[in-house]
Short mmCIF file of C-alpha atoms and ligand atoms in Angstrom, two decimals:
data_model
loop_
_atom_site.label_atom_id
_atom_site.label_comp_id
_atom_site.label_asym_id
_atom_site.label_seq_id
_atom_site.Cartn_x
_atom_site.Cartn_y
_atom_site.Cartn_z
CA MET K 1 -14.24 24.96 -44.21
CA THR K 2 -10.92 24.82 -42.26
CA ALA K 3 -10.72 24.85 -38.50
CA LEU K 4 -9.54 28.42 -38.53
CA GLN K 5 -12.52 29.45 -40.57
CA HIS K 6 -14.78 27.80 -38.03
CA VAL K 7 -13.24 29.91 -35.32
CA LYS K 8 -13.33 33.06 -37.33
CA LEU K 9 -16.97 32.45 -38.04
CA GLY K 10 -17.53 32.25 -34.30
CA THR K 11 -18.01 28.50 -34.08
CA TYR K 12 -18.42 27.04 -30.60
CA TYR K 13 -17.24 23.55 -29.76
CA VAL K 14 -18.84 21.11 -27.37
CA VAL K 15 -16.57 18.32 -26.15
CA HIS K 16 -18.34 15.41 -24.50
CA MET K 17 -16.02 13.62 -22.07
CA PRO K 18 -16.53 9.85 -22.27
CA GLU K 19 -15.53 9.40 -18.62
CA PRO K 20 -15.26 11.96 -15.82
CA ASP K 21 -11.61 10.92 -15.15
CA ASP K 22 -10.32 10.55 -18.72
CA PHE K 23 -7.32 12.87 -18.70
CA GLY K 24 -5.92 11.23 -21.85
CA PHE K 25 -9.07 12.11 -23.80
CA TRP K 26 -9.04 15.71 -22.53
CA ARG K 27 -5.38 16.03 -23.42
CA GLU K 28 -5.85 14.79 -26.96
CA ARG K 29 -8.84 17.08 -27.60
CA ALA K 30 -7.17 20.06 -25.92
CA ARG K 31 -4.05 19.65 -28.10
CA ALA K 32 -6.11 19.67 -31.30
CA LEU K 33 -8.20 22.66 -30.19
CA ILE K 34 -5.10 24.68 -29.24
CA GLN K 35 -3.45 23.82 -32.54
CA CYS K 36 -6.61 25.10 -34.26
CA ASP K 37 -6.40 28.27 -32.19
CA VAL K 38 -9.80 27.80 -30.53
CA PRO K 39 -9.96 30.18 -27.51
CA PRO K 40 -11.16 28.87 -24.14
CA ASP K 41 -14.45 30.78 -24.24
CA ARG K 42 -15.48 28.93 -27.40
CA ILE K 43 -15.48 25.48 -25.82
CA ALA K 44 -17.93 23.72 -23.51
CA TRP K 45 -16.50 20.65 -21.78
CA ILE K 46 -19.38 18.35 -20.88
CA GLU K 47 -18.99 15.44 -18.44
CA PRO K 48 -21.01 12.23 -18.70
CA GLY K 49 -24.33 12.99 -17.11
CA GLY K 50 -23.62 16.74 -17.42
CA SER K 51 -25.80 19.13 -19.39
CA GLY K 52 -25.05 17.70 -22.84
CA ASP K 53 -27.96 19.00 -24.83
CA LEU K 54 -26.45 21.52 -27.19
CA PHE K 55 -29.56 23.44 -27.75
CA SER K 56 -30.35 23.90 -24.10
CA HIS K 57 -26.83 25.11 -23.38
CA SER K 58 -27.45 28.82 -23.50
CA ASP K 59 -23.82 29.93 -23.90
CA PHE K 60 -23.24 27.60 -26.81
CA PRO K 61 -26.24 27.74 -29.09
CA GLY K 62 -25.66 25.49 -32.09
CA GLY K 63 -22.27 24.30 -30.72
CA GLU K 64 -20.18 22.17 -33.10
CA ARG K 65 -19.82 18.53 -32.07
CA ARG K 66 -17.15 17.66 -34.66
CA MET K 67 -13.60 18.38 -33.64
CA PRO K 68 -11.55 20.76 -35.80
CA VAL K 69 -8.57 19.12 -37.44
CA PRO K 70 -5.22 20.89 -37.04
CA GLU K 71 -3.18 21.80 -40.14
CA PRO K 72 -0.33 19.32 -40.74
CA ASP K 73 2.22 22.06 -40.00
CA ALA K 74 0.45 23.32 -36.86
CA LYS K 75 2.81 24.38 -34.04
CA PRO K 76 3.39 21.73 -31.31
CA VAL K 77 1.57 22.44 -28.04
CA ARG K 78 3.74 23.38 -25.06
CA ALA K 79 3.07 21.99 -21.59
CA ASN K 80 5.69 21.74 -18.89
CA LYS K 81 6.05 18.86 -16.43
CA ARG K 82 4.61 20.73 -13.48
CA PHE K 83 1.46 21.62 -15.38
CA LEU K 84 1.02 18.02 -16.55
CA SER K 85 1.49 16.47 -13.17
CA LEU K 86 -0.96 18.85 -11.47
CA ALA K 87 -3.43 18.64 -14.37
CA ARG K 88 -3.48 14.84 -14.32
CA ASN K 89 -4.72 14.95 -10.73
CA ALA K 90 -6.95 18.00 -11.09
CA ALA K 91 -8.79 16.23 -13.92
CA LEU K 92 -10.09 13.78 -11.27
CA HIS K 93 -11.69 16.57 -9.20
CA SER K 94 -15.49 16.74 -9.02
CA ASP K 95 -15.56 20.44 -9.95
CA PRO K 96 -17.50 20.57 -13.26
CA GLU K 97 -15.33 23.51 -14.33
CA ARG K 98 -12.06 21.59 -14.12
CA PHE K 99 -11.63 20.76 -17.82
CA ALA K 100 -12.33 24.37 -18.77
CA LEU K 101 -9.76 25.51 -16.21
CA LEU K 102 -7.19 23.07 -17.56
CA TYR K 103 -7.77 24.26 -21.11
CA ARG K 104 -7.56 27.93 -20.09
CA LEU K 105 -4.23 27.23 -18.39
CA LEU K 106 -2.89 25.29 -21.35
CA TRP K 107 -4.00 28.04 -23.69
CA ARG K 108 -2.27 30.71 -21.58
CA LEU K 109 0.87 28.57 -21.22
CA GLN K 110 1.46 28.81 -24.98
CA ALA K 111 2.09 32.55 -24.68
CA LYS K 112 3.55 32.54 -21.18
CA PRO K 113 5.64 29.41 -20.62
CA ARG K 114 6.69 30.46 -17.07
CA MET K 115 3.12 31.01 -15.93
CA MET K 116 3.18 27.99 -13.59
CA GLU K 117 5.78 29.77 -11.46
CA ASP K 118 3.43 32.68 -10.80
CA LYS K 119 2.11 31.90 -7.32
CA ALA K 120 -0.33 34.82 -7.44
CA ASP K 121 -2.05 33.67 -10.64
CA LEU K 122 -5.62 32.71 -9.77
CA ASP K 123 -5.84 29.89 -12.33
CA VAL K 124 -2.55 28.40 -11.14
CA ARG K 125 -3.72 28.63 -7.54
CA ARG K 126 -7.00 26.93 -8.34
CA LEU K 127 -5.14 24.16 -10.17
CA GLU K 128 -2.94 23.59 -7.12
CA GLU K 129 -5.99 23.49 -4.90
CA LEU K 130 -7.73 20.89 -7.07
CA ASP K 131 -4.58 18.77 -7.10
CA LYS K 132 -4.33 18.98 -3.31
CA ASN K 133 -7.99 18.01 -2.79
CA VAL K 134 -7.63 14.98 -5.07
CA ARG K 135 -4.43 13.80 -3.36
CA ARG K 136 -6.10 14.14 0.00
CA ASP K 137 -9.13 12.16 -1.17
CA SER K 138 -6.84 9.34 -2.42
CA HIS K 139 -5.04 9.34 0.88
CA LYS K 140 -8.39 8.94 2.66
CA MET K 141 -9.33 6.07 0.40
CA HIS K 142 -6.03 4.26 1.15
CA ALA K 143 -6.52 4.78 4.86
CA PHE K 144 -10.26 4.28 5.39
CA VAL K 145 -11.41 1.51 3.05
CA ARG K 146 -12.50 -1.36 5.30
CA PHE K 147 -13.31 -4.75 3.78
CA ARG K 148 -16.02 -7.00 5.16
CA ARG K 149 -15.77 -10.70 4.58
CA MET K 150 -18.56 -12.41 2.68
CA GLU K 151 -18.91 -16.08 1.96
CA GLY K 152 -20.22 -17.31 -1.43
CA ASP K 153 -22.48 -20.32 -1.94
CA ASP K 154 -19.38 -22.39 -2.67
CA ARG K 155 -17.89 -21.16 0.66
CA SER K 156 -15.37 -19.01 -1.24
CA GLU K 157 -14.47 -15.75 0.45
CA HIS K 158 -14.96 -12.33 -0.99
CA TYR K 159 -14.11 -9.07 0.74
CA VAL K 160 -16.35 -6.09 0.06
CA ALA K 161 -15.86 -2.48 1.05
CA TRP K 162 -18.00 0.62 0.73
CA PHE K 163 -16.33 3.99 0.26
CA GLU K 164 -17.62 7.45 -0.67
CA PRO K 165 -14.91 9.40 -2.46
CA GLU K 166 -15.39 13.11 -3.01
CA HIS K 167 -13.67 13.03 -6.40
CA HIS K 168 -13.24 10.68 -9.37
CA ILE K 169 -10.36 8.80 -7.78
CA VAL K 170 -11.62 5.22 -7.79
CA ARG K 171 -9.98 3.93 -10.99
CA THR K 172 -6.68 5.69 -10.39
CA ASN K 173 -6.33 3.99 -7.02
CA ALA K 174 -7.01 0.45 -8.24
CA GLY K 175 -3.28 -0.35 -8.45
CA PHE K 176 -2.79 0.53 -4.78
CA PHE K 177 -5.40 -2.00 -3.62
CA ILE K 178 -4.25 -4.68 -6.07
CA ARG K 179 -0.71 -4.42 -4.75
CA ARG K 180 -1.83 -4.40 -1.15
CA PHE K 181 -4.48 -7.12 -1.34
CA ALA K 182 -3.15 -9.16 -4.28
CA ASN K 183 -4.17 -12.53 -2.86
CA MET K 184 -7.70 -11.61 -1.86
CA ARG K 185 -10.88 -11.50 -3.94
CA TRP K 186 -12.32 -8.08 -3.27
CA SER K 187 -14.73 -5.42 -4.43
CA ILE K 188 -14.71 -1.75 -3.59
CA LEU K 189 -18.19 -0.31 -4.11
CA THR K 190 -18.60 3.42 -4.46
CA PRO K 191 -21.19 5.88 -5.76
CA ARG K 192 -18.65 6.83 -8.46
CA GLY K 193 -18.12 3.30 -9.85
CA CYS K 194 -16.91 -0.03 -8.47
CA LEU K 195 -13.73 -2.08 -8.71
CA HIS K 196 -13.53 -5.87 -8.51
CA TRP K 197 -10.39 -7.99 -8.18
CA ASP K 198 -10.52 -11.79 -8.46
CA GLY K 199 -6.85 -12.38 -7.69
CA GLU K 200 -5.88 -12.06 -11.35
CA THR K 201 -7.99 -9.51 -13.18
CA LEU K 202 -9.48 -6.18 -12.38
CA SER K 203 -12.97 -5.33 -13.61
CA GLU K 204 -15.25 -2.36 -13.14
CA SER K 205 -18.98 -1.93 -12.73
CA PRO K 206 -21.33 1.06 -12.54
CA PRO K 207 -21.87 3.09 -9.37
CA ALA K 208 -23.33 1.27 -6.36
CA GLU K 209 -25.40 2.31 -3.37
CA ARG K 210 -24.61 1.97 0.30
CA SER K 211 -27.23 -0.75 0.64
CA ASP K 212 -25.36 -2.93 -1.90
CA ALA K 213 -22.50 -3.31 0.58
CA PRO K 214 -22.63 -5.75 3.50
CA GLY K 215 -22.80 -4.66 7.14
CA GLY K 216 -20.49 -5.88 9.92
CA ASP K 217 -18.67 -9.22 10.03
CA PRO K 218 -16.24 -11.05 12.32
CA MET K 219 -13.24 -9.31 10.72
CA GLU K 220 -14.43 -6.15 12.38
CA GLU K 221 -13.72 -7.56 15.79
CA LEU K 222 -10.14 -8.02 14.63
CA TRP K 223 -9.93 -4.40 13.50
CA ARG K 224 -11.34 -3.15 16.74
CA LYS K 225 -8.88 -5.25 18.71
CA TYR K 226 -6.00 -3.96 16.62
CA TYR K 227 -7.11 -0.34 16.78
CA ALA K 228 -7.60 -0.46 20.54
CA SER K 229 -4.12 -1.92 20.94
CA ILE K 230 -2.32 0.64 18.73
CA PHE K 231 -4.31 3.61 20.04
CA ASN K 232 -1.73 5.60 21.94
CA PRO K 233 -3.40 7.89 24.49
CA ALA K 234 -0.13 9.79 25.04
CA ARG K 235 -0.23 10.94 21.44
CA LEU K 236 -3.91 11.82 21.36
CA LYS K 237 -4.73 15.15 19.72
CA VAL K 238 -8.45 15.24 19.13
CA GLY K 239 -8.39 18.18 16.68
CA ALA K 240 -5.69 16.59 14.51
CA MET K 241 -7.49 13.25 14.65
CA LEU K 242 -10.70 14.75 13.37
CA ARG K 243 -8.83 16.53 10.60
CA GLU K 244 -7.12 13.30 9.53
CA MET K 245 -10.10 11.02 10.02
CA PRO K 246 -13.18 13.16 9.39
CA LYS K 247 -16.39 11.89 10.97
CA LYS K 248 -18.03 11.22 7.62
CA TYR K 249 -15.76 8.15 7.19
CA TRP K 250 -16.52 6.74 10.62
CA LYS K 251 -19.67 4.94 9.61
CA ASN K 252 -17.69 2.54 7.39
CA MET K 253 -14.93 1.93 9.94
CA PRO K 254 -15.58 -0.71 12.57
CA GLU K 255 -12.95 0.75 14.90
CA ALA K 256 -14.59 4.19 14.86
CA GLU K 257 -17.19 3.19 17.44
CA LEU K 258 -14.31 2.78 19.89
CA ILE K 259 -13.05 6.32 19.44
CA PRO K 260 -15.35 8.11 21.90
CA GLN K 261 -14.62 5.61 24.65
CA LEU K 262 -10.89 5.55 23.93
CA VAL K 263 -10.73 9.31 23.95
CA ALA K 264 -12.70 9.45 27.17
CA GLY K 265 -10.45 6.88 28.83
CA ALA K 266 -7.22 8.25 27.33
CA GLN K 267 -5.91 10.06 30.38
CA SER K 268 -6.23 7.21 32.79
CA ARG K 269 -4.96 4.73 30.22
CA GLU K 270 -1.94 6.87 29.57
CA ALA K 271 -1.14 6.93 33.27
CA GLN K 272 -1.41 3.15 33.41
CA MET K 273 0.79 2.71 30.35
CA VAL K 274 3.44 5.06 31.70
CA ALA K 275 3.39 3.10 34.93
CA ALA K 276 3.77 -0.15 33.01
CA GLY K 277 6.55 1.33 30.82
CA ALA K 278 4.58 0.21 27.77
CA LEU K 279 4.40 3.31 25.59
CA GLU K 280 7.31 2.42 23.36
CA PHE K 281 9.87 -0.34 23.08
CA GLU K 282 11.90 1.16 25.88
CA ALA K 283 14.45 -0.93 27.71
CA ARG K 284 15.61 -4.15 26.07
CA PRO K 285 14.71 -7.25 28.06
CA GLN K 286 17.85 -8.68 29.60
CA THR K 287 17.13 -12.40 29.36
CA LEU K 288 15.74 -14.71 26.71
CA ALA K 289 12.95 -15.66 29.11
CA ALA K 290 11.98 -12.00 29.46
CA ILE K 291 11.84 -11.64 25.67
CA GLY K 292 9.72 -14.79 25.49
CA GLU K 293 7.26 -13.23 27.93
CA ALA K 294 7.25 -9.76 26.35
CA ILE K 295 6.55 -10.94 22.79
CA LYS K 296 3.34 -12.61 23.94
CA ASP K 297 1.84 -9.17 24.49
CA CYS K 298 3.33 -7.47 21.45
CA ARG K 299 0.61 -5.74 19.40
CA LYS K 300 2.84 -3.24 17.66
CA CYS K 301 1.54 -4.40 14.32
CA ALA K 302 -1.62 -6.11 13.09
CA ILE K 303 -0.01 -9.60 12.90
CA GLY K 304 0.02 -9.85 16.68
CA CYS K 305 -3.75 -9.33 16.70
CA LEU K 306 -4.47 -12.40 14.59
CA ASP K 307 -5.47 -15.62 16.22
CA ASN K 308 -1.92 -16.88 16.74
CA ARG K 309 0.76 -17.10 19.40
CA ALA K 310 4.21 -15.57 19.64
CA VAL K 311 6.97 -18.06 18.85
CA MET K 312 10.26 -17.46 20.65
CA GLY K 313 13.65 -18.54 19.37
CA GLU K 314 15.22 -21.64 20.83
CA GLY K 315 18.72 -22.93 21.46
CA PRO K 316 21.58 -22.30 23.85
CA GLU K 317 21.72 -18.88 25.52
CA ARG K 318 25.23 -18.47 24.12
CA ALA K 319 25.71 -19.86 20.60
CA SER K 320 28.29 -19.17 17.89
CA LEU K 321 25.63 -19.48 15.23
CA MET K 322 22.23 -17.79 15.15
CA ILE K 323 19.88 -18.92 12.38
CA VAL K 324 17.10 -16.44 11.57
CA GLY K 325 13.99 -17.30 9.56
CA GLU K 326 11.10 -15.11 8.46
CA GLN K 327 8.21 -15.89 10.80
CA PRO K 328 6.63 -18.99 12.34
CA GLY K 329 4.43 -20.98 9.98
CA ASP K 330 1.19 -22.78 10.74
CA GLN K 331 2.92 -25.72 12.43
CA GLU K 332 5.35 -23.56 14.38
CA ASP K 333 2.42 -21.51 15.62
CA LEU K 334 0.67 -24.66 16.82
CA ALA K 335 3.82 -26.14 18.40
CA GLY K 336 5.14 -22.82 19.75
CA GLN K 337 8.63 -23.62 18.36
CA PRO K 338 10.53 -22.32 15.34
CA PHE K 339 11.23 -24.43 12.25
CA VAL K 340 9.37 -27.62 13.11
CA GLY K 341 7.12 -27.76 10.00
CA PRO K 342 8.05 -28.76 6.41
CA ALA K 343 10.55 -25.89 5.95
CA GLY K 344 12.17 -26.80 9.27
CA GLN K 345 12.49 -30.45 8.27
CA LEU K 346 14.16 -29.50 5.00
CA LEU K 347 16.44 -27.11 6.85
CA ASP K 348 17.44 -29.92 9.23
CA GLU K 349 18.37 -32.20 6.30
CA HIS K 350 20.61 -29.58 4.73
CA LEU K 351 22.18 -28.55 8.05
CA GLU K 352 23.07 -32.16 8.69
CA LYS K 353 24.55 -32.53 5.23
CA ALA K 354 26.73 -29.44 5.89
CA GLY K 355 27.81 -30.82 9.28
CA ILE K 356 26.06 -28.01 11.22
CA ASP K 357 24.68 -29.21 14.53
CA ARG K 358 21.25 -27.56 14.90
CA PRO K 359 20.95 -28.08 18.68
CA ARG K 360 24.15 -26.04 19.11
CA ALA K 361 22.70 -23.11 17.12
CA TYR K 362 20.18 -20.55 18.32
CA VAL K 363 17.23 -20.70 15.87
CA THR K 364 14.73 -17.88 15.68
CA ASN K 365 12.59 -15.71 13.39
CA THR K 366 12.65 -12.04 12.52
CA VAL K 367 8.85 -11.75 12.92
CA LYS K 368 7.48 -13.39 16.01
CA HIS K 369 3.86 -14.09 15.06
CA PHE K 370 2.41 -16.10 12.14
CA LYS K 371 0.84 -13.86 9.48
CA TYR K 372 -1.84 -15.65 7.49
CA VAL K 373 -5.15 -15.38 5.69
CA GLN K 374 -7.86 -17.85 6.52
CA ARG K 375 -9.07 -19.92 3.54
CA GLY K 376 -11.79 -22.19 4.81
CA LYS K 377 -10.08 -24.33 7.44
CA ARG K 378 -6.57 -23.54 6.20
CA ARG K 379 -4.36 -20.67 7.29
CA LEU K 380 -2.29 -19.53 4.33
CA HIS K 381 1.07 -17.90 4.93
CA GLN K 382 1.34 -14.21 4.07
CA THR K 383 4.68 -12.49 3.67
CA PRO K 384 5.15 -9.77 6.28
CA THR K 385 5.48 -6.24 4.91
CA ALA K 386 8.73 -4.30 5.24
CA LYS K 387 7.09 -2.16 7.91
CA GLU K 388 6.03 -5.20 9.93
CA ILE K 389 9.55 -6.63 9.70
CA ASP K 390 11.06 -3.31 10.73
CA THR K 391 8.71 -3.09 13.71
CA CYS K 392 9.44 -6.62 14.88
CA ARG K 393 13.23 -6.59 14.42
CA TRP K 394 13.53 -5.15 17.90
CA TRP K 395 12.91 -8.62 19.32
CA ALA K 396 15.44 -10.58 17.24
CA GLU K 397 17.95 -7.79 17.89
CA SER K 398 17.31 -8.21 21.61
CA GLU K 399 17.87 -11.97 21.29
CA ARG K 400 21.11 -11.32 19.38
CA ALA K 401 22.32 -8.96 22.10
CA ILE K 402 22.01 -11.80 24.60
CA VAL K 403 23.12 -14.80 22.52
CA LYS K 404 26.05 -12.84 21.03
CA PRO K 405 26.59 -15.18 18.05
CA ARG K 406 29.76 -14.79 16.00
CA LEU K 407 27.91 -15.67 12.85
CA VAL K 408 24.27 -14.95 11.89
CA LEU K 409 22.69 -16.90 9.07
CA ALA K 410 19.62 -15.19 7.53
CA LEU K 411 17.27 -17.47 5.63
CA GLY K 412 15.55 -15.44 2.92
CA ALA K 413 14.88 -11.79 2.19
CA SER K 414 12.62 -11.05 5.18
CA ALA K 415 15.22 -12.35 7.63
CA ALA K 416 17.95 -10.37 5.88
CA ARG K 417 15.83 -7.20 6.10
CA GLY K 418 15.15 -7.89 9.76
CA ILE K 419 18.88 -7.87 10.44
CA LEU K 420 20.06 -5.16 8.04
CA GLY K 421 17.02 -2.87 8.15
CA LYS K 422 17.03 -2.71 4.35
CA THR K 423 16.03 -4.99 1.52
CA VAL K 424 18.76 -6.94 -0.26
CA SER K 425 18.72 -9.37 -3.16
CA ILE K 426 19.53 -12.92 -2.06
CA SER K 427 21.32 -13.79 -5.29
CA LYS K 428 23.62 -10.77 -4.89
CA ALA K 429 24.17 -11.03 -1.14
CA ARG K 430 24.75 -14.78 -0.74
CA GLY K 431 28.19 -16.39 -0.56
CA ALA K 432 30.09 -13.66 1.32
CA PRO K 433 29.89 -12.32 4.87
CA ILE K 434 28.52 -8.87 5.72
CA PRO K 435 30.10 -7.38 8.85
CA LEU K 436 27.59 -6.33 11.55
CA GLU K 437 28.02 -3.46 13.97
CA ASP K 438 28.51 -5.78 16.98
CA GLY K 439 31.53 -7.48 15.38
CA SER K 440 29.65 -10.59 14.22
CA GLU K 441 29.07 -11.37 10.58
CA LEU K 442 25.96 -11.98 8.58
CA TRP K 443 25.63 -14.66 5.91
CA ILE K 444 22.55 -14.65 3.73
CA THR K 445 21.00 -17.56 1.88
CA ALA K 446 17.64 -18.61 0.49
CA HIS K 447 14.74 -19.69 2.70
CA PRO K 448 14.10 -23.46 2.68
CA SER K 449 10.42 -22.87 1.88
CA TYR K 450 11.62 -21.37 -1.42
CA LEU K 451 13.17 -24.76 -2.25
CA LEU K 452 9.93 -26.47 -1.25
CA ARG K 453 8.07 -24.47 -3.88
CA LEU K 454 10.35 -25.65 -6.72
CA ASP K 455 10.48 -28.92 -8.66
CA GLY K 456 12.90 -30.87 -10.81
CA ASP K 457 16.00 -29.16 -12.14
CA ALA K 458 15.12 -25.80 -10.63
CA ARG K 459 14.88 -27.40 -7.18
CA ALA K 460 18.14 -29.33 -7.67
CA LYS K 461 19.92 -26.13 -8.72
CA GLN K 462 18.69 -24.12 -5.76
CA ALA K 463 19.38 -26.98 -3.35
CA ALA K 464 22.99 -27.08 -4.58
CA LEU K 465 23.34 -23.32 -4.01
CA PHE K 466 21.82 -23.71 -0.55
CA ASP K 467 24.25 -26.52 0.29
CA ALA K 468 27.16 -24.43 -0.93
CA ASP K 469 26.07 -21.52 1.31
CA LEU K 470 25.75 -23.81 4.33
CA ALA K 471 29.13 -25.39 3.60
CA ALA K 472 30.71 -21.92 3.54
CA VAL K 473 29.04 -21.08 6.85
CA LYS K 474 30.35 -24.29 8.38
CA GLU K 475 33.86 -23.57 7.13
CA ARG K 476 33.72 -20.06 8.56
CA LEU K 477 32.46 -21.35 11.93
CA VAL K 478 35.38 -23.73 12.13
CA GLU K 479 37.77 -20.86 11.29
CA LEU K 480 36.21 -18.62 13.94
CA GLN K 481 36.43 -21.30 16.59
CA ALA K 482 40.05 -22.16 15.78
N1 URA G 501 9.54 -20.47 8.18
C1 URA G 501 10.25 -19.61 8.93
O1 URA G 501 10.76 -18.62 8.44
N2 URA G 501 10.31 -19.83 10.23
C2 URA G 501 9.79 -20.88 10.82
O2 URA G 501 9.93 -20.98 12.03
C3 URA G 501 9.09 -21.77 10.02
C4 URA G 501 8.95 -21.56 8.69
#
C-alpha cells in the first residue's frame, strides 16, 4: 500500500518525538508527511512522557506508527527563513500542541507561501508568541543561573547551579555557558535535564530535583557584595525590576535577599550618592594621585569586588612614552605595582635590549584590578571581558590625559582594546603607528606573558617580532624628541 493509499483509507499517524526539543527530528518527519500529503488532522505528535498509548488516544484509534515513505518524485517542501527561525525556537516551548501547530503552519505554507506575513493569522500569531516566550526564558537562564562552589574529596572545585526553566531550553543554551565559563567545571541542574562541563567535554544527565543542588556557599557573599555595589538607586523602577527579574527566580539568587532592603533604602542612598558625586564616572580626576585614590573604590564591574587591590600606573607625571598592559597579575596585586612579576621581568629585559629606559616611561594597565579564579591556594589569571575593559578604560584614559605621552605602547589585545575601544588583531596592527585623537600615536605589540607561554622556535620567533616592535618604538621616540 502506498502512502497516498494510507491517507485515502483514512490512516492516522502517530509520531513519537524522541526528545522534547528535537527540532531536527520533527522537521524530517514533517517533510515526509507533507510529501505524502498527510493533512494535519491525521497526525498525533507525542512527546516523551506524553500520552503515547495508541489505543488510549481517542482521536487516533489504531494510529499508524510506521512513517509513510514519499514517492521519489514527490514535490520539495517549501519553508521560508522566517518560518524556520521562529519554528526552531517554538519547538522548545512546553506547549504540548507546538509540534501540531508547526505542522499545520508548514502544511498551509505549501499553498500560501506569503502566509508568514499575515499578522492577523492566528497560527502565525501563536508561533510568534511561542518564539517570544522561549527567547525570554533563555534570557532568564543567562541572567539568573547562579553557581555555588563545591569541593570534591580531592579538593577539586566544581560549581553547581539550580535553575527552573519554563521551556525545553537547557540543551540549546549549553554553548552560552561553555563560552562564558570555559575554564570552570560546572553543572547546571534543572527539572528538564542537566548539563555538565568538565573544562573539555559537555555531558547530559536526566532531570534533577531542587534537593540535588547545594545551598549557599562563600561565593554568594561575593555576589551580594557585587550586587549591592552596582545597585543604582537613582535608576530604581520596582515594576520594571519585577518584570525583568520575576520573584520565582529569587530563591536561587544570593543577591535577591538584598533587594527588599536596597529598595527600602534607595531614596536615602541616592541622596548620599548624589552628594558624593558617585552615580556615574562624572568629572575626570585631575591628578595621578586622585586617580590612584578613586580606583581603590571602583566597583563598576565584578573584578573590583574580588579579593584584590587596585594597582595604579607608575612613572613620571609627564612622560613621552606610556606603556599599557592588560591588568595586574598575582604579583602586581600583592606588590601594588604594575609589571613586577614574570611578565614584567621579561618586559624589562626586552626594553633594555631596545634601549628604552623603563623609569622614564609611564607604565600602567588598562584594567586596574586583578581578575582571577581561585584554584586551591593559587589565583589563576582570567582575561577580562570586552565589557570589563570598556568599563575600566576610563581610568587609563584619565591617566593619559594627565601624562600626555607622545607615544602609547599597548601590550596585547586587551590593552589595545582599552585604548581604541574596539578589538584589533595584534598581527595586523603591529609595526605601524595608529594616530590617536589627542595627537599622540599608538603602537601595538604582543603581551610579554604571551612569550612566556611559548617554547623553542615559536618563542624565539615571537621574541624577535617583539624586539622589532620595541626597536621601532625606540626609533620613533628618538624622532619625536629630535
Ligand atoms: N600583566 C599585565 O598586563 N600587567 C601587569 O602589570 C602584569 C602582568
